[in-house]
CSV table of C-alpha atoms in Angstrom, one decimal:
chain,number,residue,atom,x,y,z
B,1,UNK,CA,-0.2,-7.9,29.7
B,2,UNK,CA,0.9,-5.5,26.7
B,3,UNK,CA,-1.7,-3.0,25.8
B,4,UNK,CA,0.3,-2.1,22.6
B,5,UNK,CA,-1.2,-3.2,19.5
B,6,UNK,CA,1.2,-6.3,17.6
B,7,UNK,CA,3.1,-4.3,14.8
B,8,UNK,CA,3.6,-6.2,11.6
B,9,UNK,CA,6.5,-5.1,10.0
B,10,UNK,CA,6.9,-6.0,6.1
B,11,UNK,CA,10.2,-4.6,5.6
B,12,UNK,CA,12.4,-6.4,2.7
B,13,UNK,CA,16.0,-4.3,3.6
B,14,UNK,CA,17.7,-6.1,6.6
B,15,UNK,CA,18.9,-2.6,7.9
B,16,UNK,CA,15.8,-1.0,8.0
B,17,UNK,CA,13.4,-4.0,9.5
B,18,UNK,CA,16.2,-4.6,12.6
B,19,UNK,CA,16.5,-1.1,13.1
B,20,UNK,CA,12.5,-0.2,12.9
B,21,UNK,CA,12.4,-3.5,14.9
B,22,UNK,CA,14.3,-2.9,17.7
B,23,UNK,CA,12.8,0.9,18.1
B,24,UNK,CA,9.5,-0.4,18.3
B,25,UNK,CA,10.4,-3.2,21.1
B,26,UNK,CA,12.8,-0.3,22.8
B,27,UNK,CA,9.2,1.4,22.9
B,28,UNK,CA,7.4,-1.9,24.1
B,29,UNK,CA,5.7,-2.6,21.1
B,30,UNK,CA,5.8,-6.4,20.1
B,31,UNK,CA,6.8,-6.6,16.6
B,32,UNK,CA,6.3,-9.8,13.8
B,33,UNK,CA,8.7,-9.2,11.3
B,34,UNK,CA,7.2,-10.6,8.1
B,35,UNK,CA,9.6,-11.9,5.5
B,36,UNK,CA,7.2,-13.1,2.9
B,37,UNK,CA,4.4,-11.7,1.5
B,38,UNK,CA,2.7,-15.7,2.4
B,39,UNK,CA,3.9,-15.0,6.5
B,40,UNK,CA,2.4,-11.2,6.3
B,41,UNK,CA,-0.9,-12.4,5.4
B,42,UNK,CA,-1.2,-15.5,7.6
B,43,UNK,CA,-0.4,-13.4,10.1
B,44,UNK,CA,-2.4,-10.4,9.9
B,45,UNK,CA,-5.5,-12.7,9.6
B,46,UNK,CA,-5.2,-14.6,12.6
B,47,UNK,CA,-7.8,-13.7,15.3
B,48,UNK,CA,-6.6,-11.8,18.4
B,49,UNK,CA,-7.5,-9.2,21.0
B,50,UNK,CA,-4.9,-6.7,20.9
B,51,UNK,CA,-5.1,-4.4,18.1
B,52,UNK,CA,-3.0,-4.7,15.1
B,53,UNK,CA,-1.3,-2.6,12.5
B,54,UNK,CA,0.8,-3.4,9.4
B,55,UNK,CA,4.0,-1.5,8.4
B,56,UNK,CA,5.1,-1.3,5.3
B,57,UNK,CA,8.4,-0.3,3.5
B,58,UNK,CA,7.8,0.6,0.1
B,59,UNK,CA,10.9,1.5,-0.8
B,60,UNK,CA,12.2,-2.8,-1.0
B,61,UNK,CA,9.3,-3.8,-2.7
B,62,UNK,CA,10.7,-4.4,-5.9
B,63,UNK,CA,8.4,-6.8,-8.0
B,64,UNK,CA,5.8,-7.7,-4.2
B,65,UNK,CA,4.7,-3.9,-4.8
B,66,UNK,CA,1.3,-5.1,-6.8
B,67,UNK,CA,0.7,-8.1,-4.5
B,68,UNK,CA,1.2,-5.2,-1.5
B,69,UNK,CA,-1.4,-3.1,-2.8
B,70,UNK,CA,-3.6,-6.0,-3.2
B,71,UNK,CA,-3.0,-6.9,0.6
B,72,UNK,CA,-3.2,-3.1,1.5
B,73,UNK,CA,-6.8,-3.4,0.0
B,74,UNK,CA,-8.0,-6.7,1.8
B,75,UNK,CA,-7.2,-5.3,5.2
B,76,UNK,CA,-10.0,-2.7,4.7
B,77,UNK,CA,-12.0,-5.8,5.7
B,78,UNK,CA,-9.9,-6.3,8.7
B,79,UNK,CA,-9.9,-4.2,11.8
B,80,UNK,CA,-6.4,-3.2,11.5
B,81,UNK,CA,-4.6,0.0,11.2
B,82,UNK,CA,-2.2,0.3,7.6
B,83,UNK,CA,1.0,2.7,7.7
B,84,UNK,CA,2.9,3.1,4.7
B,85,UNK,CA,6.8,4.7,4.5
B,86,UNK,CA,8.1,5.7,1.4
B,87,UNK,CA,11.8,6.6,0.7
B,88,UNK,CA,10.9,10.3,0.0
B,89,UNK,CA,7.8,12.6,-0.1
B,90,UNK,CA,5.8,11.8,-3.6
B,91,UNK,CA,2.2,12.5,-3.0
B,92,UNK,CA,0.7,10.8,-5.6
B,93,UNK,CA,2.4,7.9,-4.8
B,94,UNK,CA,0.6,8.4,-1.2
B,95,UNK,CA,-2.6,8.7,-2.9
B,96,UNK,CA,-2.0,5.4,-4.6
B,97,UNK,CA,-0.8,3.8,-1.4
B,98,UNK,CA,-4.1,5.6,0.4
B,99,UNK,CA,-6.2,4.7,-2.4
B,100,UNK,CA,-5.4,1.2,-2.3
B,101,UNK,CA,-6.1,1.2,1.6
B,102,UNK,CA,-3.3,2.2,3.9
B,103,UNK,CA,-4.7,4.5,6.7
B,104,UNK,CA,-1.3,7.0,6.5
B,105,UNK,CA,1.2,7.3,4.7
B,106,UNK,CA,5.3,8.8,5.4
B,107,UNK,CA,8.6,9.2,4.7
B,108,UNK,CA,11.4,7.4,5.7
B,109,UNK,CA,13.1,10.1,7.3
B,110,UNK,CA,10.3,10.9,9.6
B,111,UNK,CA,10.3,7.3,11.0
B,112,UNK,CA,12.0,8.7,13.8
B,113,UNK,CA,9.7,11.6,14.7
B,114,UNK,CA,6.6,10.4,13.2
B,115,UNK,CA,6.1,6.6,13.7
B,116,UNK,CA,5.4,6.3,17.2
B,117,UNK,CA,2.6,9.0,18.0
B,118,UNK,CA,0.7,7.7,14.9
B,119,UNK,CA,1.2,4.6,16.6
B,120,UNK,CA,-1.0,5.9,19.1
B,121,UNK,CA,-4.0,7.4,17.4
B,122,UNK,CA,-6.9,5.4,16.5
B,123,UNK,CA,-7.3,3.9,13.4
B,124,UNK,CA,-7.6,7.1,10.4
B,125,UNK,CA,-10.8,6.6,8.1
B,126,UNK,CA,-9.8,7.7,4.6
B,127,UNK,CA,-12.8,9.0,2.9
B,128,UNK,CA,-14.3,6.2,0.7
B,129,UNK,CA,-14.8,8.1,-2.2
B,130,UNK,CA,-10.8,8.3,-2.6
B,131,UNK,CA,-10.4,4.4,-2.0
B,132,UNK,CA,-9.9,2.2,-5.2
B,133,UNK,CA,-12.1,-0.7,-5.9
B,134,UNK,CA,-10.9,-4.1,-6.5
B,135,UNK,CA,-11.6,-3.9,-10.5
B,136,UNK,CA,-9.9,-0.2,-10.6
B,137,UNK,CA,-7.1,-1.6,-8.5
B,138,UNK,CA,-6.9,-4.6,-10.9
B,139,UNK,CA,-7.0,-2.0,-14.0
B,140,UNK,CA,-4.3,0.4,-12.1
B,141,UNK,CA,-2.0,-2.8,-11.5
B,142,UNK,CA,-2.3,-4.2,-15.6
B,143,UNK,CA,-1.5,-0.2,-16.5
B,144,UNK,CA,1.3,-0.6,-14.1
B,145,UNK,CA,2.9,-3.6,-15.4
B,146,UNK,CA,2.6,-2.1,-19.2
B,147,UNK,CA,-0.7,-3.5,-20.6
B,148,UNK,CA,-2.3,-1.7,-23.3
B,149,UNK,CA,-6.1,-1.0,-23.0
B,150,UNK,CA,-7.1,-3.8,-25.7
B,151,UNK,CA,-5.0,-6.5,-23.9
B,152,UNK,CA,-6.5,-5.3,-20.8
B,153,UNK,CA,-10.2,-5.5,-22.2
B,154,UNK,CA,-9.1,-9.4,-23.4
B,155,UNK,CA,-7.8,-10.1,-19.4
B,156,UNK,CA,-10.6,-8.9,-17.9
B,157,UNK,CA,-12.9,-9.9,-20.3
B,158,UNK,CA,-15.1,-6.7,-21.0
B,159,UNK,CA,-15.1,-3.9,-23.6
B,160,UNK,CA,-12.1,-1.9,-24.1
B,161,UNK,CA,-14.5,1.4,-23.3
B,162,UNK,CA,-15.5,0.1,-20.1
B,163,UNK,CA,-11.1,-0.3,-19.1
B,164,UNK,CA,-11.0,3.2,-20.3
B,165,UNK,CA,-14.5,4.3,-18.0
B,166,UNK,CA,-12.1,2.6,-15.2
B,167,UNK,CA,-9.1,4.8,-16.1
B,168,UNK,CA,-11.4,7.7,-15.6
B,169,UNK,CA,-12.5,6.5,-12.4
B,170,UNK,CA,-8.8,6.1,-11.4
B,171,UNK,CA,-7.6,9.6,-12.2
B,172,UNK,CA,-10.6,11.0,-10.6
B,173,UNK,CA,-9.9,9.1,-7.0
B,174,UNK,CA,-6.7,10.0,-7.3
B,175,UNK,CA,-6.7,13.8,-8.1
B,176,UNK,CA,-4.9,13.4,-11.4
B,177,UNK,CA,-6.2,15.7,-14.0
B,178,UNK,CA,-4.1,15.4,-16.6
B,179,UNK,CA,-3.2,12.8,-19.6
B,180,UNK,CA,0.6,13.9,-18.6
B,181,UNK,CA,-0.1,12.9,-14.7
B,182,UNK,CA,-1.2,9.0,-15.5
B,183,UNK,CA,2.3,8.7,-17.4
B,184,UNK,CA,3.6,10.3,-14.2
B,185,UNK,CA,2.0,8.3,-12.3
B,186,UNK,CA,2.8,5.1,-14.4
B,187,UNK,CA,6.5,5.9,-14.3
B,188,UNK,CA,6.6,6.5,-10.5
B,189,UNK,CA,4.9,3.3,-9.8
B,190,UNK,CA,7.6,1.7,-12.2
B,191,UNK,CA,10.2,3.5,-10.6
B,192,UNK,CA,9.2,2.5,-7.4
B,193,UNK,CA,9.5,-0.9,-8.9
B,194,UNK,CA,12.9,-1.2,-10.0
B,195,UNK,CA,14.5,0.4,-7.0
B,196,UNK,CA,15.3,-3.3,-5.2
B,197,UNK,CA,14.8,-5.5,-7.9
């Protein structure tokens, strides 16, 4: 019986999931290549004994990016270890990946080197002060997707100052100081957007 934990893979480019794929079996991993984001979570949900972890590309996600956050945040619940590789270093993109609940994030250059000894180590415990909440994810993604604070307030139903008290709660778990490091941050996230769409 395979000891290895089941690795699913949520990987949108062809090249990258069959290559990823195929080092992982190579390395006797069994690997569920997840093709939509319905699949990845019926998947990750059903019960087993082995251990589990989710990969994820971020680099294909185009448009899923918000409904991969959202997944990244359920699995806190789960016992099951997140990885997240981006297509270059950007670490407040990492933060927003760690924030949201991946348990490591790297680059896609050190798949090769990196991937299969954190495959090994036990499941990382981010520190909880730096994890989002649902409502402060929720306010992040509406930012994200170019909603103003008042239409934001009108969504969510509550007083524009407590969106903005939610901002603030934001930049503070992620370590962004600066009125010039949301935009940053905004623009990254749309940037990471657009890359597949």
């Amino acid at each position: 019986m395979n000891s290895f934990p089941i690795i699913f893979l949520y990987e949108s480019r062809v090249l990258l999931r069959e290559g990823l794929t195929a080092q992982l079996q190579q390395a006797g991993h069994q690997v569920v290549a997840c093709l939509s984001m319905e699949q990845l979570t019926e998947e990750i949900c059903q019960q087993t004994e082995r251990p589990k972890i989710l990969l994820v590309g971020a680099g294909g996600l185009g448009d899923k990016l918000f409904n991969v956050l959202r997944t990244l945040h359920f699995t806190q619940r789960l016992s099951l270890k997140t990885l997240v590789y981006l297509p270059g270093s950007d670490d407040m993109l990492s933060r927003v990946f760690m924030g949201a609940g991946a348990c490591h994030c790297l680059t896609e250059d050190k798949l090769g080197n990196e991937l299969l000894p954190l495959l090994q180590d036990p499941i990382a415990k981010y520190c909880r002060a730096q994890r989002l909440s649902p409502s402060e994810l929720n306010i992040l993604i509406d930012f994200a997707s170019g909603l103003h604070t008042p239409e934001i307030a009108a969504r969510r139903n509550c007083h524009p100052k407590t969106v903005y008290t939610f901002k603030l709660n934001i930049r503070t778990r992620l370590e962004i100081d600066t009125k010039n490091g949301w935009f940053d941050l905004l623009s990254r996230i749309a940037q990471l957007r657009s890359l597949y769409e």
